[in-house]
Amino acid sequence: RVILGLAGLDNLAIMPLMVFLVTAVFAGCDLPRKHVNCLLIIAGTVGTLVPGVPHEYVVILQGVLTDFNNSGNLIIRWILLIIFMVAAILIMDRIMEKDARNNVHFDPGPLEVPDMEGDDKAPHWLLTFIPVIAVYVTYNFCGLNAWQSMLVGVVACLILFTPFIKNMEGKGKIGTVVEECNRGTFTVPLTMVGCMMISNVMAQSPSFDWLCDAFSSIPIPSAFGLTIIAIILVGAMGGAQSALVVIATVALATFIPRGMSVQAAGIIALWATAVLDTLPNSLGIIMQAQLTGVSM
């Protein structure tokens, strides 16, 4: 998931792929299916916190905090992410070892276990890294915008993987590629538009000013104050997309004028998305639970 995260791939967009990959691993290692959703949540969190990638959350955040440098503070952000991953792995490993002692085995349920030994022609595994690396390098070291770097990755994918795509019935290679690219293309942008509308309305409401004043008056360090606000907003608004606009606006209106750096505010906002984003009002978690056949 770290490697996929380098390309800034959205969790909703690659959810079926992640379910496919994790199901293959769980089936091969005989791990209980009840943990699939939890592991995918952890993986999704890792994907959104990989530093220096043109992720959707960063694009939304920079729409308000225009001076936030997503390629900055990479070392401390990588250290934070590694700590998170190590802790998550140790916890999950302990839980799964307990299941193994109790003879709890893999049950596919509604999941289709992929055939990893099939005869389908596939690209060499090294080729699959090229589009991901292209996005990360062009975004961090070539000065391209997020959408430009993602476009580079898409073009690289089309060049490298088109020969391996099976033609749809009644369509040639180009028609198949166009159809695949069209499928779901507008889902994420429409979701973002809806979230932005909610966020902008909330940021202009009287309760927004009250929220800013209330938390800024608490005698605690400003970093803790913004963190608390950000965590509450993510949970209350059902996810990070809509909350990030409000969090960034709060930071810009209250905390940055009082001395907090834009970089600190941006990193706090991004990390706050990993706390209450898994409540039952999260659209992504609801979808993932249905895909994996696991209850909330």
Tab-separated table of N, CA, C and O in Angstrom, residues 1 3-5 7 9-25 36 40 43 111-112 114 116 128 132 157 161 287-288 291-292:
chain	number	residue	atom	x	y	z
A	1	ARG	N	0.830	-1.208	0.000
A	1	ARG	CA	0.000	0.000	0.000
A	1	ARG	C	0.861	1.254	0.000
A	1	ARG	O	0.447	2.287	-0.522
A	3	ILE	N	3.675	1.534	-1.633
A	3	ILE	CA	4.086	1.710	-3.037
A	3	ILE	C	2.948	2.305	-3.858
A	3	ILE	O	3.153	3.249	-4.633
A	4	LEU	N	1.734	1.778	-3.688
A	4	LEU	CA	0.583	2.340	-4.390
A	4	LEU	C	0.343	3.778	-3.948
A	4	LEU	O	-0.067	4.625	-4.740
A	5	GLY	N	0.618	4.053	-2.663
A	5	GLY	CA	0.405	5.391	-2.139
A	5	GLY	C	1.305	6.437	-2.763
A	5	GLY	O	0.955	7.616	-2.795
A	7	ALA	N	1.761	7.002	-5.709
A	7	ALA	CA	1.093	7.576	-6.876
A	7	ALA	C	-0.132	8.401	-6.484
A	7	ALA	O	-0.812	8.943	-7.349
A	9	LEU	N	-2.994	7.367	-5.238
A	9	LEU	CA	-4.241	6.726	-5.642
A	9	LEU	C	-5.297	6.825	-4.537
A	9	LEU	O	-5.029	6.550	-3.373
A	10	ASP	N	-6.504	7.208	-4.917
A	10	ASP	CA	-7.595	7.406	-3.974
A	10	ASP	C	-8.104	6.067	-3.447
A	10	ASP	O	-8.216	5.094	-4.202
A	11	ASN	N	-8.436	6.014	-2.150
A	11	ASN	CA	-8.891	4.767	-1.536
A	11	ASN	C	-10.161	4.217	-2.177
A	11	ASN	O	-10.295	3.013	-2.374
A	12	LEU	N	-11.114	5.096	-2.471
A	12	LEU	CA	-12.357	4.642	-3.102
A	12	LEU	C	-12.080	4.082	-4.495
A	12	LEU	O	-12.671	3.083	-4.904
A	13	ALA	N	-11.165	4.737	-5.205
A	13	ALA	CA	-10.893	4.336	-6.587
A	13	ALA	C	-10.250	2.956	-6.666
A	13	ALA	O	-10.526	2.189	-7.598
A	14	ILE	N	-9.402	2.610	-5.699
A	14	ILE	CA	-8.683	1.328	-5.771
A	14	ILE	C	-9.206	0.309	-4.750
A	14	ILE	O	-8.565	-0.707	-4.509
A	15	MET	N	-10.391	0.584	-4.185
A	15	MET	CA	-10.934	-0.338	-3.189
A	15	MET	C	-11.106	-1.764	-3.723
A	15	MET	O	-10.691	-2.729	-3.062
A	16	PRO	N	-11.697	-1.962	-4.912
A	16	PRO	CA	-11.802	-3.339	-5.432
A	16	PRO	C	-10.444	-4.012	-5.606
A	16	PRO	O	-10.299	-5.201	-5.333
A	17	LEU	N	-9.435	-3.249	-6.053
A	17	LEU	CA	-8.084	-3.800	-6.209
A	17	LEU	C	-7.522	-4.228	-4.868
A	17	LEU	O	-6.950	-5.314	-4.738
A	18	MET	N	-7.684	-3.381	-3.839
A	18	MET	CA	-7.146	-3.706	-2.521
A	18	MET	C	-7.836	-4.927	-1.928
A	18	MET	O	-7.202	-5.776	-1.304
A	19	VAL	N	-9.167	-5.028	-2.124
A	19	VAL	CA	-9.901	-6.200	-1.647
A	19	VAL	C	-9.365	-7.456	-2.333
A	19	VAL	O	-9.168	-8.499	-1.707
A	20	PHE	N	-9.113	-7.346	-3.635
A	20	PHE	CA	-8.575	-8.468	-4.417
A	20	PHE	C	-7.222	-8.913	-3.867
A	20	PHE	O	-6.995	-10.099	-3.628
A	21	LEU	N	-6.326	-7.957	-3.641
A	21	LEU	CA	-4.980	-8.284	-3.161
A	21	LEU	C	-5.007	-8.896	-1.762
A	21	LEU	O	-4.350	-9.905	-1.496
A	22	VAL	N	-5.774	-8.263	-0.859
A	22	VAL	CA	-5.799	-8.740	0.519
A	22	VAL	C	-6.466	-10.108	0.611
A	22	VAL	O	-6.052	-10.957	1.396
A	23	THR	N	-7.499	-10.335	-0.211
A	23	THR	CA	-8.160	-11.645	-0.218
A	23	THR	C	-7.180	-12.737	-0.634
A	23	THR	O	-7.161	-13.831	-0.052
A	24	ALA	N	-6.353	-12.446	-1.622
A	24	ALA	CA	-5.358	-13.428	-2.064
A	24	ALA	C	-4.382	-13.758	-0.939
A	24	ALA	O	-4.045	-14.922	-0.709
A	25	VAL	N	-3.940	-12.735	-0.216
A	25	VAL	CA	-2.996	-12.951	0.883
A	25	VAL	C	-3.664	-13.725	2.021
A	25	VAL	O	-3.096	-14.674	2.576
A	36	VAL	N	-10.165	-8.698	7.337
A	36	VAL	CA	-9.871	-8.085	6.034
A	36	VAL	C	-10.188	-6.597	6.052
A	36	VAL	O	-9.383	-5.756	5.638
A	40	LEU	N	-7.624	-3.405	5.646
A	40	LEU	CA	-7.791	-2.460	4.542
A	40	LEU	C	-7.946	-1.028	5.043
A	40	LEU	O	-7.509	-0.080	4.389
A	43	ALA	N	-4.481	0.016	5.807
A	43	ALA	CA	-3.776	0.257	4.543
A	43	ALA	C	-4.224	1.562	3.900
A	43	ALA	O	-3.407	2.321	3.373
A	111	LEU	N	-16.413	-13.202	-0.866
A	111	LEU	CA	-15.218	-12.831	-1.623
A	111	LEU	C	-14.835	-13.933	-2.606
A	111	LEU	O	-14.945	-15.124	-2.309
A	112	GLU	N	-14.390	-13.508	-3.762
A	112	GLU	CA	-13.888	-14.450	-4.768
A	112	GLU	C	-12.370	-14.517	-4.651
A	112	GLU	O	-11.681	-13.520	-4.870
A	114	PRO	N	-8.863	-14.907	-5.787
A	114	PRO	CA	-8.234	-14.829	-7.106
A	114	PRO	C	-7.305	-16.007	-7.378
A	114	PRO	O	-6.676	-16.536	-6.460
A	116	MET	N	-4.021	-16.951	-8.527
A	116	MET	CA	-2.715	-16.321	-8.737
A	116	MET	C	-1.826	-17.154	-9.662
A	116	MET	O	-0.739	-16.729	-10.031
A	128	THR	N	5.411	-2.517	-13.379
A	128	THR	CA	4.316	-1.934	-12.610
A	128	THR	C	4.775	-0.799	-11.694
A	128	THR	O	3.961	-0.001	-11.235
A	132	VAL	N	4.059	4.508	-10.997
A	132	VAL	CA	4.049	5.003	-9.621
A	132	VAL	C	5.241	5.920	-9.372
A	132	VAL	O	5.101	7.032	-8.847
A	157	CYS	N	0.831	4.266	-17.769
A	157	CYS	CA	0.017	3.043	-17.648
A	157	CYS	C	-0.532	2.614	-19.001
A	157	CYS	O	-0.512	1.424	-19.350
A	161	PHE	N	0.606	-0.973	-20.258
A	161	PHE	CA	-0.328	-2.046	-19.916
A	161	PHE	C	-1.421	-2.304	-20.939
A	161	PHE	O	-2.112	-3.321	-20.849
A	287	MET	N	-18.891	1.116	2.240
A	287	MET	CA	-18.684	0.407	0.977
A	287	MET	C	-17.756	-0.778	1.157
A	287	MET	O	-18.008	-1.878	0.639
A	288	GLN	N	-16.684	-0.576	1.906
A	288	GLN	CA	-15.686	-1.625	2.091
A	288	GLN	C	-16.257	-2.791	2.899
A	288	GLN	O	-15.965	-3.961	2.614
A	291	LEU	N	-18.342	-4.828	0.543
A	291	LEU	CA	-17.521	-5.587	-0.399
A	291	LEU	C	-16.922	-6.828	0.247
A	291	LEU	O	-16.832	-7.887	-0.373
A	292	THR	N	-16.506	-6.693	1.493
A	292	THR	CA	-15.810	-7.787	2.152
A	292	THR	C	-16.737	-8.701	2.949
A	292	THR	O	-16.302	-9.739	3.470
